[in-house]
Short mmCIF file of C-alpha atoms in Angstrom, two decimals:
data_model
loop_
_atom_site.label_atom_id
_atom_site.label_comp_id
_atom_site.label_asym_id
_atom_site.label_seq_id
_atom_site.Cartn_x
_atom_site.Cartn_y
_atom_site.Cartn_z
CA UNK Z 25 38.32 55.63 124.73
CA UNK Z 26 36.70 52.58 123.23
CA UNK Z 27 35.78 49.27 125.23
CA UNK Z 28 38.53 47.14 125.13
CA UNK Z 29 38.46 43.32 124.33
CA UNK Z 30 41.74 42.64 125.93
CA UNK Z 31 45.14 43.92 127.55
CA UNK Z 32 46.14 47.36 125.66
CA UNK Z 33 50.24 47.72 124.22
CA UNK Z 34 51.40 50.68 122.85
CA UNK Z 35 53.52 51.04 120.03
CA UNK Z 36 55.56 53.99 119.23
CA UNK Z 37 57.33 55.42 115.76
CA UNK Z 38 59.81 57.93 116.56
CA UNK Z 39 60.59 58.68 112.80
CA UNK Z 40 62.52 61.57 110.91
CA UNK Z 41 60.06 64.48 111.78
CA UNK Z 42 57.76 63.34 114.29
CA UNK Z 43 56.95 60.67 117.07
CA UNK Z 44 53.65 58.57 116.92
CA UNK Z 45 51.94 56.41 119.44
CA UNK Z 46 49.02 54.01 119.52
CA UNK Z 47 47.50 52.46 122.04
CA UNK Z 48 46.50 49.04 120.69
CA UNK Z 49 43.72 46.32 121.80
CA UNK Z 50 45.89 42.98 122.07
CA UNK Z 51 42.96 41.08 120.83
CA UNK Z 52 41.60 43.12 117.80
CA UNK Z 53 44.53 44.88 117.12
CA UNK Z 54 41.64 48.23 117.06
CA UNK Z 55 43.23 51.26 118.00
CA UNK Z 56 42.28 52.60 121.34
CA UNK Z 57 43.65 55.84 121.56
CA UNK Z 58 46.78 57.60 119.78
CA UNK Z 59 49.09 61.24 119.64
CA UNK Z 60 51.75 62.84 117.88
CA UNK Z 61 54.22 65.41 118.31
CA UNK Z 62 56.77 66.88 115.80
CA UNK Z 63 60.43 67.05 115.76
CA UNK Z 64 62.95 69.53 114.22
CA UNK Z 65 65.63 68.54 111.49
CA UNK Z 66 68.54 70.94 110.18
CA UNK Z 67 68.54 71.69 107.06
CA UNK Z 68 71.58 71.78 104.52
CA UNK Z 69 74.37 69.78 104.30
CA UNK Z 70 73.89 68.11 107.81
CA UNK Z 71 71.11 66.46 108.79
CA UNK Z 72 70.67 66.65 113.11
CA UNK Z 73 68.17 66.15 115.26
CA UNK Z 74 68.64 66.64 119.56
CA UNK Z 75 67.95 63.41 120.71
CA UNK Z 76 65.97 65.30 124.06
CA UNK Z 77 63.46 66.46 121.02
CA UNK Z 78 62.46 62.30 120.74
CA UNK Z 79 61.65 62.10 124.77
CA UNK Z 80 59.88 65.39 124.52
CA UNK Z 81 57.68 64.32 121.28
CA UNK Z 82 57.58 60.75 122.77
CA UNK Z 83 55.78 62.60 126.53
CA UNK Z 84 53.67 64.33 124.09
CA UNK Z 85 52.59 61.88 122.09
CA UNK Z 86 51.81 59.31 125.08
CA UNK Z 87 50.19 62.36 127.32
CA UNK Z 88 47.48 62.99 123.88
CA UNK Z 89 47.05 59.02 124.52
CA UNK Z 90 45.27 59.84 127.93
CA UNK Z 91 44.26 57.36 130.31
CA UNK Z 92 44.43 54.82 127.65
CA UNK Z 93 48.20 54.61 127.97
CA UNK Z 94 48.32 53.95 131.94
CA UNK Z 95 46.77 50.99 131.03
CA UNK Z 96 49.17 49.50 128.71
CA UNK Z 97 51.06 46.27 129.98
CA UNK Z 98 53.86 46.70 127.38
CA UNK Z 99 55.08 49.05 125.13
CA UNK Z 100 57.63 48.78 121.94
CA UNK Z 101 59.43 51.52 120.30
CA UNK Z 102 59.83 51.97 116.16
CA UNK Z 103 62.51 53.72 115.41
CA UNK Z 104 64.59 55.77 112.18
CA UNK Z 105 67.29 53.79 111.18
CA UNK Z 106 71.15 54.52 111.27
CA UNK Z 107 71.35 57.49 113.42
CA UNK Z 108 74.37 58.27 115.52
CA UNK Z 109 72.80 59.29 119.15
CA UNK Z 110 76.47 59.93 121.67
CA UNK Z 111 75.70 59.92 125.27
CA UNK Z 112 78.07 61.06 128.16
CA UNK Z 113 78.61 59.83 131.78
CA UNK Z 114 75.45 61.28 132.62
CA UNK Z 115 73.33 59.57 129.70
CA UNK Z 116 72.95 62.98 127.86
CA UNK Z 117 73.86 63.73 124.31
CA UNK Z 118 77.25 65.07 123.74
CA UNK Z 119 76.30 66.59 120.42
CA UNK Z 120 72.84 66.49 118.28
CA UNK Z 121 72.27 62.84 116.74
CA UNK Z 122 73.60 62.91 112.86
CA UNK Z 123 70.73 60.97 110.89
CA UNK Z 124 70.29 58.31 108.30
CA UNK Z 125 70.02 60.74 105.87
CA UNK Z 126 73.11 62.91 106.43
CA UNK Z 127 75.59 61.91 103.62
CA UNK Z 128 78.11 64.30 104.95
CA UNK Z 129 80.05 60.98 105.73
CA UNK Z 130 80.30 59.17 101.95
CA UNK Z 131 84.25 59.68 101.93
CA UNK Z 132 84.59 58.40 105.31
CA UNK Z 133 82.32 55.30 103.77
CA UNK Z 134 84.29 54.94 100.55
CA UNK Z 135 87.43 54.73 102.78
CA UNK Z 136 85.86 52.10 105.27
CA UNK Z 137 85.06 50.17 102.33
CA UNK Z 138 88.69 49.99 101.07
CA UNK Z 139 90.12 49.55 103.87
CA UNK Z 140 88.78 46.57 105.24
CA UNK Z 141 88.98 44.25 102.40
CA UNK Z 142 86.58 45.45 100.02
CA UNK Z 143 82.69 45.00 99.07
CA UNK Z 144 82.92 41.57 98.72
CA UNK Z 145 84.30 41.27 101.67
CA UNK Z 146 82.08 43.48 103.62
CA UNK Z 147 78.76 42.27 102.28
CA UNK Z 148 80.14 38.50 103.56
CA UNK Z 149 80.80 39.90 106.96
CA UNK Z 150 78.10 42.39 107.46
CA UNK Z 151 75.36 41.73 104.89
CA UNK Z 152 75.80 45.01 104.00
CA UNK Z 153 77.97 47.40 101.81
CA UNK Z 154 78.11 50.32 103.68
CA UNK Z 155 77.23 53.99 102.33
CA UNK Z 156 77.43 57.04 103.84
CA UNK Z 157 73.53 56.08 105.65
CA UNK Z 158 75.45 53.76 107.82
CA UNK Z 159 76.33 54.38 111.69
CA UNK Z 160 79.67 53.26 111.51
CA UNK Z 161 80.82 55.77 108.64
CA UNK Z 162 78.94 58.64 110.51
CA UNK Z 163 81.24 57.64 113.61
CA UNK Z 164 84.04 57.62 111.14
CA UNK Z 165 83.29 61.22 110.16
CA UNK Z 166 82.91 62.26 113.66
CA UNK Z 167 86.32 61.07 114.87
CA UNK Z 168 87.95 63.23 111.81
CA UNK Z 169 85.51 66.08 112.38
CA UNK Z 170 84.86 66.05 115.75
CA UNK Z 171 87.62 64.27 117.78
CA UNK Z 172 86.52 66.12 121.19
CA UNK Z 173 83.07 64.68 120.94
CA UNK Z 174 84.23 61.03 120.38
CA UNK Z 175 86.57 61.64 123.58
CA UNK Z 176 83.58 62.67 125.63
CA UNK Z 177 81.35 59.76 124.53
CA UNK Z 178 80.20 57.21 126.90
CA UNK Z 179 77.83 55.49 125.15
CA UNK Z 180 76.86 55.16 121.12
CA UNK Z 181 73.63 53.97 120.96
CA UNK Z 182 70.69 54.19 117.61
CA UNK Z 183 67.50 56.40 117.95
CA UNK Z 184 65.52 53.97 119.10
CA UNK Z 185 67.65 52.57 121.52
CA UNK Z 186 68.00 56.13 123.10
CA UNK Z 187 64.26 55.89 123.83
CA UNK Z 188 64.27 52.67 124.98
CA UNK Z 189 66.76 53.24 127.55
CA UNK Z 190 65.18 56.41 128.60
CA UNK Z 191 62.30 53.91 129.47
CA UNK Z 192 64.40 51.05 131.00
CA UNK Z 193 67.52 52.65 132.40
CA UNK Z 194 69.05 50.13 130.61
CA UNK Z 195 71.37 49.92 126.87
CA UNK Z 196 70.04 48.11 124.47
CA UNK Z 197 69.16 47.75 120.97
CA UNK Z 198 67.75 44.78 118.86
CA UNK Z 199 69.17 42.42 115.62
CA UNK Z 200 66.72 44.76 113.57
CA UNK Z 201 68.33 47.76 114.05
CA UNK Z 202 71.51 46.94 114.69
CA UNK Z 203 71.92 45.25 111.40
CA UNK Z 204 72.12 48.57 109.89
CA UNK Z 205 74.92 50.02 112.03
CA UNK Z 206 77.72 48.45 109.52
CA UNK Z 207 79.63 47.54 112.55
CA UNK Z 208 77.24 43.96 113.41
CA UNK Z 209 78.57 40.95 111.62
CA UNK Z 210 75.11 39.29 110.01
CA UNK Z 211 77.43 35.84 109.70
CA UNK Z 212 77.71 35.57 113.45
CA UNK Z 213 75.05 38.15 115.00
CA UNK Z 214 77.48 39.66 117.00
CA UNK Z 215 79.81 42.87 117.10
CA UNK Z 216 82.34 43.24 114.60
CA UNK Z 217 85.67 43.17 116.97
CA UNK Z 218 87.90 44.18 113.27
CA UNK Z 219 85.45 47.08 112.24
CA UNK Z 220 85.49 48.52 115.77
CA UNK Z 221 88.81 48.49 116.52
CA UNK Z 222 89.79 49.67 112.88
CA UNK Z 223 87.00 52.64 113.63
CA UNK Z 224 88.50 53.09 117.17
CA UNK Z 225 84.99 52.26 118.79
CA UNK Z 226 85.01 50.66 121.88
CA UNK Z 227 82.58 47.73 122.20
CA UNK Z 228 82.33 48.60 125.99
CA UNK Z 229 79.97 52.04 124.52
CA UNK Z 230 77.31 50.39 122.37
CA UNK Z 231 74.03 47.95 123.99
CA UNK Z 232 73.56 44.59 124.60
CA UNK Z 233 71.74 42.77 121.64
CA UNK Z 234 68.24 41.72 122.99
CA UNK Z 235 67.01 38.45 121.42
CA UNK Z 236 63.37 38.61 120.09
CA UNK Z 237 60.49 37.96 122.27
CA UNK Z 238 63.11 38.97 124.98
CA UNK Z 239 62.15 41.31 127.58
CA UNK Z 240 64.52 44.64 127.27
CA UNK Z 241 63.38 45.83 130.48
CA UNK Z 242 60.76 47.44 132.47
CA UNK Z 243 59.27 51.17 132.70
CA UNK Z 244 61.36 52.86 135.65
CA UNK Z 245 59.55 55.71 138.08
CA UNK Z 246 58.98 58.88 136.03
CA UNK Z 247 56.44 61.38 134.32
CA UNK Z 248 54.87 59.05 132.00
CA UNK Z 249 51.77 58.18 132.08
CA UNK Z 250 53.02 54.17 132.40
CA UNK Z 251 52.44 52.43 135.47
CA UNK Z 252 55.86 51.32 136.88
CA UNK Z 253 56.83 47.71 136.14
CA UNK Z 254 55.10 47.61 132.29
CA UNK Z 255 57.28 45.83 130.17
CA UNK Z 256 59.42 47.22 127.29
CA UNK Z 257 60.44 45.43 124.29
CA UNK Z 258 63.27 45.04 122.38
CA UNK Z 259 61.87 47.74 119.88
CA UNK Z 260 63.52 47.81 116.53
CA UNK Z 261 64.30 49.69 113.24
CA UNK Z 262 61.17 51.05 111.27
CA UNK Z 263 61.05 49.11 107.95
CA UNK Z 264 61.57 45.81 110.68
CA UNK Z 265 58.66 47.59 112.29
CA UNK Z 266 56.94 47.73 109.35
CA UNK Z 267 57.43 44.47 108.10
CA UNK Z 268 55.96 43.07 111.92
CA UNK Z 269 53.04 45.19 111.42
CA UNK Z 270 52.27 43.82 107.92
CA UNK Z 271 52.72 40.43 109.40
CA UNK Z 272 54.93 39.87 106.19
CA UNK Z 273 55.83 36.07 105.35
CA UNK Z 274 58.75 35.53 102.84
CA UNK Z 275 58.57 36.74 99.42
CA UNK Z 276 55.84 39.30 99.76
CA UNK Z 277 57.37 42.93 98.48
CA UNK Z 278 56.72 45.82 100.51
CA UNK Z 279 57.29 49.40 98.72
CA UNK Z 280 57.39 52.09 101.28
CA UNK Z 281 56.62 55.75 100.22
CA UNK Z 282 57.93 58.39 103.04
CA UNK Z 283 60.44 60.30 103.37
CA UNK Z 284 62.97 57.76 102.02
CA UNK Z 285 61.64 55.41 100.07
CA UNK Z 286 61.99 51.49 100.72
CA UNK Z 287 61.71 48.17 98.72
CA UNK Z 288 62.05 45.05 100.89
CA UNK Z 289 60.77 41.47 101.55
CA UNK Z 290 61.25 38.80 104.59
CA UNK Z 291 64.07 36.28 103.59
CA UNK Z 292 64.97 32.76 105.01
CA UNK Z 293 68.43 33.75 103.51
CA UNK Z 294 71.04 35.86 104.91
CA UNK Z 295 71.62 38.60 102.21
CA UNK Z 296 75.15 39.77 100.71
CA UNK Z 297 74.86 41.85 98.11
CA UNK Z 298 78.44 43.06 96.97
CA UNK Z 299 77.30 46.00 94.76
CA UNK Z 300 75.26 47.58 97.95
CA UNK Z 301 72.29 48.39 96.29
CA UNK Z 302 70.92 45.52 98.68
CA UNK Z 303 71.38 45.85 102.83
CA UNK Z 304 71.58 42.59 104.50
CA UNK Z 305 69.75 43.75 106.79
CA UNK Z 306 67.44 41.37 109.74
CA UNK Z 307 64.43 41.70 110.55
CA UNK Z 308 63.35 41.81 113.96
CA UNK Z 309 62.08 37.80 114.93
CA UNK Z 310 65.10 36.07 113.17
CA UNK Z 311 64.98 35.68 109.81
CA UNK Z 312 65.96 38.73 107.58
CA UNK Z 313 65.10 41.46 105.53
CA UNK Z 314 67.06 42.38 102.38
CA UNK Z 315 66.07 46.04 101.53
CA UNK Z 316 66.81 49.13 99.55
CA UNK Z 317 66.51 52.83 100.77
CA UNK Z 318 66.74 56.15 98.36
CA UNK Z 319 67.35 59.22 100.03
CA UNK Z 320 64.71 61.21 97.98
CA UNK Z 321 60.92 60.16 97.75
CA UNK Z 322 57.92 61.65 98.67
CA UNK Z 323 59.84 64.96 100.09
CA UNK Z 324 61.65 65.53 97.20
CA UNK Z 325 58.58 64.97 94.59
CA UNK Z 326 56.53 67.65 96.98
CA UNK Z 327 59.37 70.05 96.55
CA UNK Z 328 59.14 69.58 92.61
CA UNK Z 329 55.31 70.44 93.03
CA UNK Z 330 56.08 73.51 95.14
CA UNK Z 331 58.73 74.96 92.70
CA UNK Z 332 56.14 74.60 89.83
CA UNK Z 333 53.43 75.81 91.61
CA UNK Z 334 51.47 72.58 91.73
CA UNK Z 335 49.05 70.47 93.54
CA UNK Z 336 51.14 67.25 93.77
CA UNK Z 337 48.36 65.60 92.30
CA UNK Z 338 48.48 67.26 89.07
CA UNK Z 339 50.22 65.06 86.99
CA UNK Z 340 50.19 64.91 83.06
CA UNK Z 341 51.06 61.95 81.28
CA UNK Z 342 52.54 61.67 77.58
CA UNK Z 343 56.10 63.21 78.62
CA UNK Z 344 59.46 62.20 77.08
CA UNK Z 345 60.83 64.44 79.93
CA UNK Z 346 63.32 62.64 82.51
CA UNK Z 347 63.58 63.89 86.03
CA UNK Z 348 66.04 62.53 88.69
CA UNK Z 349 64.76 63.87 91.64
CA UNK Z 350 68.06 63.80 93.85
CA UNK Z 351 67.33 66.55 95.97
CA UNK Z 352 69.42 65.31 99.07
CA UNK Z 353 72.33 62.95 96.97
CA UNK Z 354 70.76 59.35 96.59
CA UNK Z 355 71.73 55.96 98.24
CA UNK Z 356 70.19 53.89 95.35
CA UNK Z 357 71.89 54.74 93.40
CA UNK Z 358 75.00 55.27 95.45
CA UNK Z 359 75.40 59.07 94.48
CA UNK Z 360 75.65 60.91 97.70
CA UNK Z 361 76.72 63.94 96.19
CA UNK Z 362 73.95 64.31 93.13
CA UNK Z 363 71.59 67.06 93.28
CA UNK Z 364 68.60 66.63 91.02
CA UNK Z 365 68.55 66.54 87.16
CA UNK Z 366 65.89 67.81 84.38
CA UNK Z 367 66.77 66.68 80.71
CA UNK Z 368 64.47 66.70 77.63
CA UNK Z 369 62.84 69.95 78.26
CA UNK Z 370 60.94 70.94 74.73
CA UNK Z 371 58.79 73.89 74.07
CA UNK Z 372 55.13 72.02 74.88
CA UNK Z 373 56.72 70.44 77.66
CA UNK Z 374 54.25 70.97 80.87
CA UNK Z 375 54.04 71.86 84.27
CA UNK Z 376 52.56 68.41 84.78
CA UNK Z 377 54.22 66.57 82.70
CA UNK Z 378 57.81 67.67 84.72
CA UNK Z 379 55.60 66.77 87.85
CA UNK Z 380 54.84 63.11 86.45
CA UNK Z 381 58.91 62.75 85.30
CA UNK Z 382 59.67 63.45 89.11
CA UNK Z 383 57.33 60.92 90.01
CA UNK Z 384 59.05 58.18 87.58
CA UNK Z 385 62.34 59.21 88.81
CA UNK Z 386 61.87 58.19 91.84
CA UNK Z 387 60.03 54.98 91.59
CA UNK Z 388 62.52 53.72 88.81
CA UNK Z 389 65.13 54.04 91.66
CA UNK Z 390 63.16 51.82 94.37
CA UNK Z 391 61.89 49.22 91.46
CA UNK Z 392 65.40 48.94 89.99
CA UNK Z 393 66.16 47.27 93.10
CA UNK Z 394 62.96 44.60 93.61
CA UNK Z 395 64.35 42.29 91.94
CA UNK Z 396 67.87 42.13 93.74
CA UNK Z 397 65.25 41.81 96.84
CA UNK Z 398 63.40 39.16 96.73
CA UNK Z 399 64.55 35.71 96.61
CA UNK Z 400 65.16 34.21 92.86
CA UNK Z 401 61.84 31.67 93.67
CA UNK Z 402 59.52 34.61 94.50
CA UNK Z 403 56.47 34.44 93.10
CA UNK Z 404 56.41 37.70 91.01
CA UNK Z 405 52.59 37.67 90.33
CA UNK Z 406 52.73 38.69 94.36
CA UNK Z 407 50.67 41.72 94.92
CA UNK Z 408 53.46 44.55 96.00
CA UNK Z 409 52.15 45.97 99.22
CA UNK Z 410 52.27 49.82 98.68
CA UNK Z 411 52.47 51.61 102.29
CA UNK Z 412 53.86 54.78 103.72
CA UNK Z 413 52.59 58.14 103.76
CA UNK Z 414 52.44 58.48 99.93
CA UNK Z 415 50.52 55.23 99.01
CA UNK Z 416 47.37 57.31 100.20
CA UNK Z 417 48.31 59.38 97.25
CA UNK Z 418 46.53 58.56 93.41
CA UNK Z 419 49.32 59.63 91.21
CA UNK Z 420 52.01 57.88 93.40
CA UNK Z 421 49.74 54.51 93.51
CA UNK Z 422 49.26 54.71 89.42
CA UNK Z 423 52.83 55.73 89.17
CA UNK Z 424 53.71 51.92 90.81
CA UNK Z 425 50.96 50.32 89.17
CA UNK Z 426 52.78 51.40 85.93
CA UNK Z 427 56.34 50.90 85.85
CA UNK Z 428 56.28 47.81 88.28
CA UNK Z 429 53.70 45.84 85.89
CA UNK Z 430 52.48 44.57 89.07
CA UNK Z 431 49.17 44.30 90.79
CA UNK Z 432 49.68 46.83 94.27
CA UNK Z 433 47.84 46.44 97.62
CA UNK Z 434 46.69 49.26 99.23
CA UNK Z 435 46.93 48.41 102.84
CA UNK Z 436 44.29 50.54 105.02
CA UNK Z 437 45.76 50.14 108.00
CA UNK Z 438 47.87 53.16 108.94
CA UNK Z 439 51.03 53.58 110.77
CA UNK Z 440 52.25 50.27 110.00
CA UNK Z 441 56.03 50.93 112.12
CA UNK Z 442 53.96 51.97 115.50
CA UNK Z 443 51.46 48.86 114.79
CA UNK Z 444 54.58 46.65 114.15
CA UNK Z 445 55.93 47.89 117.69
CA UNK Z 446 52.44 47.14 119.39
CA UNK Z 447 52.68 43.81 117.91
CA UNK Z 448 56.26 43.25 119.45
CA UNK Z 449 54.83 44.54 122.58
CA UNK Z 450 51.78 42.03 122.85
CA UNK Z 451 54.03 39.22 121.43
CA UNK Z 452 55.70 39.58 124.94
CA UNK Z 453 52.17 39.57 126.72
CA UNK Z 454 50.99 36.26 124.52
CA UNK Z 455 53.56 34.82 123.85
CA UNK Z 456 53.23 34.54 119.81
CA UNK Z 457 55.50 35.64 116.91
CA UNK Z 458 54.67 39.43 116.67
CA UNK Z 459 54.08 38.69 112.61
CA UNK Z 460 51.21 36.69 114.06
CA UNK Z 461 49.81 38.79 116.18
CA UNK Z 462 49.58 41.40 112.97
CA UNK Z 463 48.46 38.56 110.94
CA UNK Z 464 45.43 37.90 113.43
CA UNK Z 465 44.84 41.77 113.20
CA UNK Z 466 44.58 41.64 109.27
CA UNK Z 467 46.89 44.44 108.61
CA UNK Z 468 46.88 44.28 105.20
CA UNK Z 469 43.62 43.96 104.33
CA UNK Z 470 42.94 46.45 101.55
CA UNK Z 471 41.99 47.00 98.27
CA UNK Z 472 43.63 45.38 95.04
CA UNK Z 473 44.85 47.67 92.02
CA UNK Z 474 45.32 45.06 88.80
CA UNK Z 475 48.62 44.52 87.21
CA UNK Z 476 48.61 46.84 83.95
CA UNK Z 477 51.52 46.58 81.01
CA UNK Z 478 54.88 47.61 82.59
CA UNK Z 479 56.04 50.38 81.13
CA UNK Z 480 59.39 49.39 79.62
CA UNK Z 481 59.95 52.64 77.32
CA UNK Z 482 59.82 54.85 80.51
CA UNK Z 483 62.26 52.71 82.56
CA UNK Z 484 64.14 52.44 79.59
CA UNK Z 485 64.63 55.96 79.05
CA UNK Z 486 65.60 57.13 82.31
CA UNK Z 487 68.07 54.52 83.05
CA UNK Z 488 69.83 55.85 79.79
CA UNK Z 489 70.03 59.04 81.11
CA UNK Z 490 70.67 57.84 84.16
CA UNK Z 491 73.84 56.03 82.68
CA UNK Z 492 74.60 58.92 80.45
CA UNK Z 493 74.69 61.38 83.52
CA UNK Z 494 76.38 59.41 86.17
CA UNK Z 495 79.97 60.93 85.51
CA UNK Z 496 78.07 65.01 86.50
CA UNK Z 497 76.22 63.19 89.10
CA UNK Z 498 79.07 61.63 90.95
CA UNK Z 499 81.24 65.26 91.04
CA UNK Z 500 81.04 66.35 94.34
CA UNK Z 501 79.92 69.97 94.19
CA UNK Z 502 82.63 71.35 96.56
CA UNK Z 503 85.16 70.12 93.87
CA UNK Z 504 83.75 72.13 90.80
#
């Protein structure tokens, strides 16, 4: 372990497919020591993970940490948005937790939406129009599906509140997260008394709100390698994690490459976007953070280089080839029952070339949306801070540079959800805004790609076939 400067946090990403955690210097923000374990995720139309699998990854992860980790005075958990974790009387999961990116639930959403007054209406109360990614329309389509496991269901808590409670003995969740539940009203921070009762969701079963820089709780006696006592923080959502460890002020635009892909910025205004492309969601030290998700990004444009035998960096450029790459469905657009779709195939098409289409497909998705982002008096010479497992990657960073017309940031700082975490946990040790503490650490630092002409023809051209597709796309497949 490296010689420390100052007290050591450690920050923790339990994300789709694996858990992470750092153990971070307070005053340098260097890392000190780190793990990871894996998870497993079904495949098909569900998408489930065993919430025990977290707490098993997260022991792994912190016992790789060493000695480093005993030291820590706090510690902050990142979490994977939107999943549905059920608990019974004895705090164990009734049934494996359905995930952000199980869409089995879009009829249950389009119903919810109806229902209670529309998307106007919605976005007012929630911030949010709510897809089938949402908690409260996977609880929906557990009551229909499922009614034995809603009886036995003590408690309804989000991935990374399991964890945290497994830490603190204690339920609760923060604004971050909970923001993206659909059943949190963003006008008054609080519980949504009409959406729970029209859901049949007792507000007795989900956790007590923590306030930022509020203390969730404190490590109980177990096998961790924590000393009893260390203090736990509120944790929160990963793109809120993100956005902490990027230190992000207002009107900077973060695009996230991972298994979903993200587009957000920090916003002194409270979002309400009544076409939900945009979720009003907050951000995890009170202001908020207007984002959109797709379903299918880095995952998806592997699978397309797997299929045609490809490195994924072996791009060609010069195609007229469009490629949606909506492997899973797609949230943005709102086409949860799309499967992916090749059109302008010609006889010197190549390999690469069909590579470099799947690449545009899914970037045109997450740029469409930048705009509805950021705030109208953004300054849109802003670099766009490119992070996420695929901004390492050449063809995805040139991709961005080209059809955003943008300069992008390459920030080398890695693992920007468990660093936003360790920053929540030594905000609570120092009292500062965690975006400060990140700040100090110069997250972002990184190099500077220049702005090149935006490629208009190429957005151009796949939004028309976008628009000329969308009645095949929207067909659910069990209805054909």
């Amino acid at each position: 372990m490296s010689a420390a400067e100052g007290p050591l946090v450690v920050g923790v990403d339990t994300s789709t497919q694996s858990t992470k955690a750092l153990v971070v210097d307070v005053s340098t923000g260097q890392v000190v020591a780190s793990g990871q374990a894996a998870h497993t995720v079904t495949s098909g139309a569900g998408r489930e993970s065993d919430p025990r699998q977290w707490w098993d990854a997260l022991c792994e992860a912190l016992r790789q940490c060493g000695d480093a980790a005993h030291e820590a005075a706090a510690v902050s958990i990142g979490g994977q948005q939107h999943g549905l974790v059920t608990l019974d009387a004895h705090g164990e999961p009734v049934r494996p937790a359905l995930l952000w990116n199980d869409v089995r639930s879009a009829p249950q959403a389009r119903r919810l939406v109806e229902e209670l007054g529309g998307p106007d209406a919605w976005a007012e109360r929630t911030g949010s129009v709510p897809g089938a990614s949402f908690t409260v329309t996977k609880w929906a389509w557990l009551a229909e599906h499922e009614p034995d496991a809603v009886r036995a269901t003590r408690a309804v808590r989000l991935p990374h509140d399991y964890l945290t409670e497994r830490l603190t003995g204690l339920g609760t969740t923060d604004r971050g997260d909970v923001s993206g539940t659909g059943w949190w009203a963003s006008a008054t921070e609080s519980y949504d008394g009409e959406t729970l009762a029209h859901v049949g969701l007792d507000p007795a079963l989900l956790p007590r709100v923590v306030r930022p820089g509020e203390v969730a709780g404190t490590v109980r006696g177990h096998d961790l390698p924590f000393s009893k006592g260390t203090l736990v923080a509120p944790g929160t959502g990963d793109n809120a994690a993100a956005a902490l460890g990027l230190g992000l002020r207002p009107g900077t635009p973060v695009l996230s490459l991972g298994t979903s892909g993200t587009v957000y910025a920090v916003s002194k205004r409270r979002p309400t976007d009544p076409t939900g492309t945009v979720a009003g969601f907050a951000d995890a030290h009170g202001d908020w953070l207007p984002l959109a998700c797709t379903l299918n990004c880095t995952l998806a444009v592997d699978r397309i280089a797997a299929l045609l035998g490809l490195d994924r960096e072996a791009v060609e450029p010069g195609t007229s080839v469009t490629l949606l790459p909506y492997l899973d469905g797609e949230r943005t657009p709102n086409l949860p029952h799309a499967s992916g779709l090749l059109h302008g195939l010609r006889h010197d098409t190549t390999a690469g070339q069909v590579l470099q289409a799947a690449y545009d497909g899914a970037v045109h998705s997450l740029l469409g949306a930048l705009d509805l982002v950021l705030d109208e008096d953004a300054d849109r010479t802003t670099p766009l801070l490119l992070i996420g497992g695929g901004a390492r990657g050449t063809a995805w960073q040139e991709t961005v540079r080209r059809l955003s017309g943008r300069p992008v940031q390459i920030p080398e700082a890695k693992e920007l959800v468990a660093l936003g975490a360790a920053a929540q946990a030594a905000g609570l040790l120092t009292g500062e805004d965690p975006a400060a503490v990140a700040r100090r650490w110069n997250t972002t630092e990184g190099r500077v790609l220049d702005a090149v002409e935006r490629d208009v023809e190429a957005l151009d051209r796949i939004a028309g076939v976008l628009s000329d597709a969308s009645p095949l796309l929207e067909r659910d497949a069990d209805s054909l």
